CSV table of C-alpha atoms in Angstrom, one decimal:
chain,number,residue,atom,x,y,z
A,575,MET,CA,0.2,0.3,-0.3
A,576,LYS,CA,1.6,4.0,-1.1
A,577,ILE,CA,0.3,5.8,2.0
A,578,GLY,CA,0.4,9.8,0.9
A,579,ILE,CA,-0.3,11.3,4.2
A,580,ALA,CA,-1.2,15.4,4.2
A,581,CYS,CA,0.4,17.1,7.9
A,582,PRO,CA,-0.9,21.5,7.9
A,583,TYR,CA,1.6,22.5,10.4
A,584,ALA,CA,4.8,23.5,10.0
A,585,TRP,CA,7.6,20.5,10.1
A,586,ASP,CA,9.9,22.3,11.6
A,587,ILE,CA,7.8,23.9,14.9
A,588,PRO,CA,6.9,20.8,17.8
A,589,GLY,CA,3.8,20.1,18.0
A,590,GLY,CA,1.5,16.8,18.4
A,591,VAL,CA,-0.3,16.7,15.4
A,592,GLN,CA,4.0,16.9,14.2
A,593,ILE,CA,5.1,14.5,16.4
A,594,HIS,CA,1.8,11.9,15.5
A,595,ILE,CA,2.4,12.1,12.5
A,596,ARG,CA,6.1,11.3,12.7
A,597,ASP,CA,5.9,8.5,14.9
A,598,PHE,CA,3.1,6.8,13.0
A,599,ALA,CA,4.6,7.9,9.1
A,600,GLU,CA,7.7,6.1,11.3
A,601,GLU,CA,5.5,2.3,12.1
A,602,LEU,CA,4.2,2.6,8.5
A,603,LEU,CA,7.6,2.7,6.8
A,604,ARG,CA,9.2,-0.5,9.7
A,605,ARG,CA,5.7,-2.5,8.7
A,606,GLY,CA,6.9,-2.2,5.2
A,607,TYR,CA,4.3,0.7,3.7
A,608,SER,CA,5.4,3.4,1.6
A,609,VAL,CA,4.7,6.3,3.0
A,610,SER,CA,5.2,10.0,1.7
A,611,VAL,CA,4.3,12.5,4.2
A,612,ILE,CA,3.6,16.5,2.4
A,613,ALA,CA,4.0,19.5,4.6
A,614,PRO,CA,5.0,23.3,5.3
A,615,GLY,CA,8.0,24.1,5.2
A,616,ASP,CA,11.4,24.9,4.0
A,617,ASP,CA,14.3,22.8,1.7
A,618,ASP,CA,16.4,23.0,3.2
A,619,ASP,CA,14.9,21.9,6.7
A,620,ASP,CA,16.3,19.4,8.2
A,621,LEU,CA,14.0,16.7,7.1
A,622,PRO,CA,13.8,13.3,7.0
A,623,PRO,CA,14.2,10.8,4.2
A,624,TYR,CA,10.5,10.8,4.1
A,625,VAL,CA,8.9,14.1,3.8
A,626,THR,CA,8.3,16.6,1.3
A,627,THR,CA,8.0,20.5,1.9
A,628,VAL,CA,6.2,23.6,-0.5
A,629,GLY,CA,7.8,26.9,1.8
A,630,ARG,CA,8.6,28.6,4.3
A,631,PRO,CA,4.7,28.8,6.2
A,632,VAL,CA,2.4,31.8,7.4
A,633,ALA,CA,1.1,31.7,11.3
A,634,ILE,CA,-1.8,32.5,12.0
A,635,PRO,CA,-4.0,32.6,15.8
A,636,TYR,CA,-5.5,29.2,15.5
A,637,ASN,CA,-7.4,27.7,19.1
A,638,GLY,CA,-5.0,29.5,21.7
A,639,SER,CA,-2.4,29.1,20.1
A,640,VAL,CA,-0.1,29.8,16.4
A,641,ALA,CA,-0.3,27.0,13.6
A,642,ARG,CA,1.8,27.8,10.8
A,643,VAL,CA,0.7,26.4,7.4
A,644,SER,CA,0.5,27.1,4.1
A,645,PHE,CA,-2.1,28.3,1.2
A,646,GLY,CA,-2.9,29.7,-2.0
A,647,PRO,CA,-1.7,28.8,-5.7
A,648,ARG,CA,1.2,27.8,-5.3
A,649,VAL,CA,1.1,25.5,-2.9
A,650,ALA,CA,-1.7,24.0,-4.4
A,651,ALA,CA,0.9,23.4,-7.6
A,652,ARG,CA,3.0,21.1,-5.4
A,653,VAL,CA,0.4,19.7,-3.4
A,654,ARG,CA,-0.6,18.6,-6.9
A,655,ARG,CA,3.0,17.5,-8.1
A,656,TRP,CA,2.4,15.4,-5.3
A,657,LEU,CA,0.2,13.2,-5.7
A,658,VAL,CA,0.6,12.8,-9.0
A,659,ASP,CA,4.7,11.8,-8.2
A,660,GLY,CA,3.2,9.8,-4.9
A,661,ASP,CA,0.9,7.6,-7.1
A,662,PHE,CA,-0.5,6.8,-3.7
A,663,ASP,CA,-3.0,4.3,-2.9
A,664,VAL,CA,-4.7,6.2,0.1
A,665,VAL,CA,-4.0,9.7,0.7
A,666,HIS,CA,-4.1,10.8,4.7
A,667,VAL,CA,-4.7,14.2,5.2
A,668,HIS,CA,-4.8,15.9,9.4
A,669,GLU,CA,-7.2,19.0,10.3
A,670,PRO,CA,-9.1,19.0,7.1
A,671,ALA,CA,-9.8,22.1,8.4
A,672,SER,CA,-7.3,24.0,8.1
A,673,MET,CA,-6.7,26.2,5.4
A,674,SER,CA,-3.7,24.3,4.5
A,675,LEU,CA,-2.0,21.4,2.8
A,676,GLY,CA,-4.5,18.6,4.4
A,677,MET,CA,-7.4,20.8,2.5
A,678,LEU,CA,-5.6,21.1,-1.6
A,679,ALA,CA,-4.9,17.6,-1.2
A,680,THR,CA,-8.2,16.6,-0.3
A,681,TRP,CA,-9.5,19.0,-3.5
A,682,TRP,CA,-6.4,17.6,-5.6
A,683,ALA,CA,-7.0,13.9,-4.6
A,684,ASP,CA,-8.0,11.1,-6.7
A,685,VAL,CA,-8.3,7.9,-4.7
A,686,PRO,CA,-9.8,7.6,-0.8
A,687,VAL,CA,-8.6,9.6,1.1
A,688,VAL,CA,-9.2,9.5,5.2
A,689,ALA,CA,-8.6,12.4,7.4
A,690,THR,CA,-7.7,12.7,11.0
A,691,SER,CA,-9.3,15.9,13.9
A,692,HIS,CA,-7.9,16.5,16.8
A,693,SER,CA,-9.0,19.4,17.3
A,694,ALA,CA,-11.5,20.9,19.6
A,695,GLN,CA,-13.2,24.0,19.9
A,696,ARG,CA,-17.1,24.4,21.0
A,697,ARG,CA,-17.4,27.8,19.2
A,698,SER,CA,-15.1,28.8,15.9
A,699,ARG,CA,-15.9,32.9,14.1
A,700,ALA,CA,-12.8,30.6,11.8
A,701,MET,CA,-14.5,27.5,11.1
A,702,SER,CA,-18.5,29.1,10.8
A,703,ALA,CA,-17.7,31.8,8.8
A,704,ALA,CA,-15.6,28.8,6.1
A,705,GLN,CA,-18.4,26.1,6.3
A,706,GLY,CA,-19.6,26.7,2.7
A,707,ILE,CA,-14.7,25.6,2.0
A,708,LEU,CA,-15.0,23.0,4.6
A,709,GLN,CA,-18.0,21.7,3.5
A,710,SER,CA,-16.7,21.3,-0.6
A,711,ALA,CA,-13.7,19.5,0.7
A,712,PHE,CA,-15.9,17.0,3.1
A,713,GLU,CA,-18.1,16.2,0.6
A,714,LYS,CA,-15.2,14.0,-0.9
A,715,LEU,CA,-13.2,12.7,2.5
A,716,THR,CA,-13.8,8.7,2.3
A,717,ALA,CA,-13.6,7.9,5.6
A,718,HIS,CA,-13.5,10.4,9.4
A,719,ILE,CA,-11.1,10.1,12.0
A,720,ALA,CA,-11.4,12.3,15.7
A,721,VAL,CA,-8.8,11.3,18.1
A,722,SER,CA,-11.7,11.7,21.1
A,723,GLU,CA,-15.2,12.2,21.7
A,724,GLU,CA,-14.2,16.5,21.2
A,725,ALA,CA,-12.6,16.2,18.4
A,726,ARG,CA,-16.1,14.7,17.4
A,727,ARG,CA,-18.6,17.0,18.9
A,728,THR,CA,-16.3,19.5,17.4
A,729,LEU,CA,-16.3,17.8,13.3
A,730,VAL,CA,-20.2,17.6,13.8
A,731,HIS,CA,-20.5,21.3,15.4
A,732,HIS,CA,-19.4,23.2,12.7
A,733,ILE,CA,-20.0,20.6,10.1
A,734,GLY,CA,-21.9,18.0,10.6
A,735,GLY,CA,-20.9,14.4,9.8
A,736,ASP,CA,-19.8,12.0,12.1
A,737,ALA,CA,-16.0,10.3,12.7
A,738,VAL,CA,-15.0,7.0,14.1
A,739,LEU,CA,-12.7,7.6,18.0
A,740,ILE,CA,-8.7,6.7,17.0
A,741,PRO,CA,-7.1,7.6,19.5
A,742,ASN,CA,-3.2,9.4,19.4
A,743,GLY,CA,-1.0,6.8,19.7
A,744,LEU,CA,2.9,6.8,21.3
A,745,TYR,CA,5.3,4.0,21.6
A,746,VAL,CA,4.6,2.7,25.0
A,747,ASP,CA,8.2,0.8,25.7
A,748,ARG,CA,10.7,4.1,25.3
A,749,PHE,CA,8.7,5.5,28.1
A,750,ALA,CA,10.3,2.7,29.3
A,751,VAL,CA,14.2,4.7,30.7
A,752,PRO,CA,15.4,5.2,34.7
A,753,PRO,CA,15.1,8.6,36.5
A,754,ARG,CA,17.9,11.7,36.2
A,755,PRO,CA,19.4,11.5,39.7
A,756,GLN,CA,19.6,15.1,39.8
A,757,TRP,CA,15.9,15.7,39.2
A,758,ARG,CA,14.6,14.2,41.5
A,759,SER,CA,13.8,15.8,45.0
A,760,ALA,CA,13.5,14.3,49.3
A,761,ASP,CA,10.3,15.5,49.5
A,762,GLY,CA,9.0,15.1,45.8
A,763,THR,CA,9.2,16.5,42.2
A,764,LEU,CA,6.7,17.5,40.6
A,765,SER,CA,6.5,18.5,36.4
A,766,PHE,CA,4.9,20.3,33.3
A,767,LEU,CA,5.3,20.1,30.3
A,768,GLY,CA,4.0,22.8,27.5
A,769,ARG,CA,4.2,26.2,25.5
A,770,LEU,CA,4.9,28.9,28.0
A,771,ASP,CA,3.2,31.1,25.9
A,772,GLU,CA,-0.1,29.5,25.7
A,773,GLN,CA,-2.5,30.0,29.0
A,774,ARG,CA,-4.6,26.4,27.8
A,775,LYS,CA,-1.1,25.3,29.2
A,776,GLY,CA,-2.6,26.3,32.4
A,777,LEU,CA,0.8,26.7,34.2
A,778,GLN,CA,-0.1,30.1,35.3
A,779,VAL,CA,-2.5,28.9,38.2
A,780,LEU,CA,-0.3,24.9,38.8
A,781,LEU,CA,2.3,28.5,39.5
A,782,GLU,CA,-0.2,29.5,41.7
A,783,ALA,CA,-0.5,26.1,43.6
A,784,TRP,CA,3.5,26.0,44.2
A,785,PRO,CA,4.2,28.0,47.1
A,786,THR,CA,1.7,26.2,48.9
A,787,ILE,CA,2.7,23.2,48.0
A,788,HIS,CA,6.7,23.9,48.3
A,789,ASP,CA,4.9,25.8,51.9
A,790,ALA,CA,3.8,21.8,52.5
A,791,PHE,CA,7.4,19.6,51.6
A,792,PRO,CA,9.7,22.5,51.2
A,793,GLN,CA,12.3,20.2,49.8
A,794,ALA,CA,10.2,18.9,46.4
A,795,ARG,CA,11.1,20.6,43.3
A,796,LEU,CA,8.7,22.0,40.3
A,797,LEU,CA,10.3,20.7,36.5
A,798,VAL,CA,9.3,23.2,34.0
A,799,ALA,CA,9.6,21.9,30.4
A,800,GLY,CA,8.3,24.2,27.1
A,801,ARG,CA,9.7,26.8,25.3
A,802,GLY,CA,8.2,30.5,26.7
A,803,ASP,CA,9.3,33.6,27.8
A,804,ILE,CA,11.3,31.5,31.1
A,805,GLU,CA,12.3,34.9,32.8
A,806,GLN,CA,9.8,36.7,32.3
A,807,ILE,CA,7.9,33.6,33.6
A,808,GLN,CA,10.2,33.8,36.5
A,809,GLN,CA,10.3,37.0,38.0
A,810,GLY,CA,6.5,36.5,39.4
A,811,ILE,CA,7.6,33.7,41.4
A,812,ALA,CA,8.2,35.1,44.9
A,813,PRO,CA,11.3,35.7,45.3
A,814,GLU,CA,11.3,32.8,48.2
A,815,HIS,CA,10.2,29.8,45.9
A,816,ARG,CA,11.7,30.8,43.0
A,817,ASP,CA,14.9,29.0,43.2
A,818,THR,CA,12.6,25.4,43.9
A,819,VAL,CA,11.4,25.6,39.8
A,820,GLU,CA,13.4,24.5,37.2
A,821,PHE,CA,13.1,25.1,34.2
A,822,LEU,CA,14.0,22.9,31.7
A,823,GLY,CA,12.7,24.5,28.0
A,824,GLY,CA,12.6,22.4,24.3
A,825,VAL,CA,13.3,19.4,26.4
A,826,SER,CA,14.8,16.8,22.9
A,827,ASP,CA,12.0,13.0,23.5
A,828,GLU,CA,15.2,11.4,25.6
A,829,ASP,CA,14.6,14.5,27.9
A,830,LYS,CA,10.9,14.6,28.1
A,831,ALA,CA,11.0,10.6,29.0
A,832,ALA,CA,13.5,11.2,31.6
A,833,MET,CA,11.7,13.6,32.6
A,834,LEU,CA,8.7,12.8,33.7
A,835,ALA,CA,10.3,9.2,34.5
A,836,SER,CA,12.3,10.9,37.4
A,837,SER,CA,8.4,12.6,38.6
A,838,ASP,CA,7.0,11.4,41.4
A,839,ILE,CA,3.3,13.8,39.5
A,840,TYR,CA,3.4,14.6,35.7
A,841,VAL,CA,0.3,18.3,36.9
A,842,ALA,CA,-1.4,19.1,33.9
A,843,PRO,CA,-3.1,22.0,35.2
A,844,HIS,CA,-4.6,22.8,31.2
A,845,ILE,CA,-8.0,25.6,31.1
A,846,GLY,CA,-9.3,24.0,27.5
A,847,GLY,CA,-9.3,24.2,24.1
A,848,GLU,CA,-7.6,19.6,24.5
A,849,SER,CA,-9.2,17.0,22.4
A,850,PHE,CA,-7.2,14.5,23.7
A,851,GLY,CA,-4.3,15.0,25.8
A,852,ILE,CA,-1.2,12.4,25.1
A,853,VAL,CA,1.2,13.9,27.7
A,854,LEU,CA,-0.9,12.6,29.7
A,855,ALA,CA,-0.5,8.8,28.3
A,856,GLU,CA,3.4,9.9,27.9
A,857,ALA,CA,3.7,10.0,31.2
A,858,MET,CA,1.8,6.9,32.6
A,859,ALA,CA,3.7,5.8,30.2
A,860,ALA,CA,6.9,6.9,31.8
A,861,GLY,CA,5.4,5.5,34.9
A,862,ALA,CA,4.7,9.5,36.7
A,863,PRO,CA,1.3,9.7,39.1
A,864,VAL,CA,-1.0,11.8,36.8
A,865,LEU,CA,-2.8,14.6,38.3
A,866,ALA,CA,-4.5,16.8,35.5
A,867,SER,CA,-7.5,19.0,35.1
A,868,ASP,CA,-11.3,17.8,34.7
A,869,LEU,CA,-11.2,18.7,30.9
A,870,GLU,CA,-13.6,15.7,29.8
A,871,ALA,CA,-10.3,14.4,26.8
A,872,PHE,CA,-8.4,14.8,30.3
A,873,ARG,CA,-10.7,12.7,31.7
A,874,ALA,CA,-11.1,10.5,28.8
A,875,VAL,CA,-7.8,9.2,29.4
A,876,LEU,CA,-7.2,8.8,32.4
A,877,ASP,CA,-10.8,6.9,32.9
A,878,ASP,CA,-12.9,8.5,35.1
A,879,GLY,CA,-10.2,9.3,36.9
A,880,ARG,CA,-9.0,5.5,38.1
A,881,LEU,CA,-5.7,6.3,35.8
A,882,GLY,CA,-4.6,9.9,37.5
A,883,ALA,CA,-6.4,12.3,39.7
A,884,LEU,CA,-8.3,15.0,38.4
A,885,VAL,CA,-9.3,18.6,39.8
A,886,PRO,CA,-11.6,21.3,38.5
A,887,VAL,CA,-9.8,23.5,36.0
A,888,GLY,CA,-8.8,26.4,36.8
A,889,ASP,CA,-8.7,26.1,41.1
A,890,ALA,CA,-5.4,26.0,42.6
A,891,ASP,CA,-6.1,25.8,45.5
A,892,ALA,CA,-8.2,21.9,44.7
A,893,LEU,CA,-4.8,21.2,43.2
A,894,ALA,CA,-2.4,21.7,45.4
A,895,ARG,CA,-4.4,20.4,48.4
A,896,ARG,CA,-4.7,17.6,45.7
A,897,ALA,CA,-0.7,17.3,44.7
A,898,ILE,CA,-0.4,17.1,48.5
A,899,GLU,CA,-2.9,14.4,49.4
A,900,MET,CA,-0.3,12.9,46.6
A,901,LEU,CA,2.7,14.0,48.0
A,902,GLY,CA,2.2,13.0,51.7
A,903,ASP,CA,0.8,9.2,50.1
A,904,PRO,CA,3.2,7.1,48.3
A,905,GLU,CA,0.8,3.8,48.0
A,906,LEU,CA,-2.6,6.0,46.7
A,907,ARG,CA,0.4,7.1,44.3
A,908,GLU,CA,1.4,3.0,43.2
A,909,ARG,CA,-1.5,2.6,43.0
A,910,TYR,CA,-2.4,5.3,40.4
A,911,ARG,CA,1.7,4.1,38.1
A,912,GLN,CA,-0.1,0.7,37.9
A,913,ALA,CA,-2.9,1.4,37.0
A,914,ALA,CA,-1.8,3.9,34.2
A,915,SER,CA,1.2,1.0,33.4
A,916,VAL,CA,-1.8,-1.2,31.7
A,917,GLY,CA,-3.9,0.9,30.7
A,918,VAL,CA,-2.0,3.5,29.4
A,919,ARG,CA,-0.8,-0.4,26.6
A,920,ARG,CA,-4.6,1.0,24.2
A,921,TYR,CA,-2.5,3.8,22.7
A,922,ASP,CA,0.6,1.9,22.1
A,923,TRP,CA,1.6,2.7,18.1
A,924,SER,CA,0.8,-1.7,17.7
A,925,ASN,CA,-2.9,-1.1,18.7
A,926,VAL,CA,-3.3,2.1,17.1
A,927,THR,CA,-2.0,1.3,13.7
A,928,ASP,CA,-4.3,-1.3,13.2
A,929,GLU,CA,-7.6,1.2,13.9
A,930,VAL,CA,-5.9,3.3,11.1
A,931,LEU,CA,-5.0,0.5,9.1
A,932,ALA,CA,-8.5,-1.0,9.0
A,933,VAL,CA,-10.2,1.9,8.3
A,934,TYR,CA,-7.1,2.8,5.1
A,935,GLU,CA,-8.7,-0.7,3.9
A,936,MET,CA,-12.1,0.0,4.2
A,937,ALA,CA,-11.9,3.0,2.3
A,938,ILE,CA,-10.3,1.7,-0.7
A,939,ALA,CA,-12.5,-0.9,-0.8
A,940,VAL,CA,-14.9,1.9,-0.8
A,941,GLY,CA,-13.3,3.6,-3.0
A,942,ALA,CA,-12.5,7.1,-4.7
A,943,GLY,CA,-15.2,9.8,-6.0
A,944,GLY,CA,-17.3,11.2,-2.6
A,945,ARG,CA,-18.4,8.3,-1.3
A,946,THR,CA,-18.7,7.7,2.9
A,947,PHE,CA,-18.6,4.7,5.2
A,948,ARG,CA,-20.5,4.5,8.5
A,949,LEU,CA,-17.3,3.1,11.1
A,950,PRO,CA,-18.8,2.3,14.3
A,951,ARG,CA,-17.5,4.6,17.0
A,952,ARG,CA,-15.6,3.2,19.7
């Protein structure tokens, strides 16, 4: 099977969708499939051999973040050339509602097109304004996947139609790494991972809770990983607590796994805009008990609180109380750790890839031409 995958966002800027596509593509290649990914980016970027770029992207605000996308006649010509040269059996577009490569690939493809929607938005003026354009693309889709119920609900609300639920994936065993002694602490280590300049990631909630946590456990420490204006954020932390918060900046996959493995609690204080929460699954795989905001997407990953603790969204006091409880109860953390080590296997690429390939095979059987099939929601 020859598979073409359209990535909507710039390949050289780390993000959940790009990492999902990278890992999925490499799993397909490992299994012997022919795979080509097209993505926004410069031709001179350091790229894997299976990635083709279409030129420098444009940054636009999107869903509480900044999306770097590509669109326009020149990009469309490159997408058409990629489709012709690839001679694919199926094309898989990600975030088909974004004004980027996925929409162009959908319009121009003459083979079955499968789409995956990742984002969750209760309201979107952009999607509402572009509904006619989106509808013309969505009518060409042969099958649609949503990574969560939240992502599926966004699709139904703004566009109509439906999707099969297949979650994001990760290589579970890659997170089974030893902790790093320099990141450990006698009273416990908490960690956070996310873009520091995105309010929806909730770092401000965690930093508001941190003085209370640190007062209860004076030797506890907090590791913060992610890109952003570290100096400005540090200035907002009270001097007596500032030295106990270590900012790691952007981290490699190896450092991320080690940070999570070194954590007594991984904290996900996000306040909204999350459709899945792959970082929760990564923490679970690394053996870090999870403390997360009670967002619908996070509740699904944590199995309604069985695999990790949940607290009200944006409530720094509740976050502090629950973190203190967990730090003071090693047996509770171990129960979460043991349950999560089993539950996270559901998200391993060995399982998720099988599910996506089943959709491909059904889409190819149906054939091109705008017809769609229905799959049962999982």
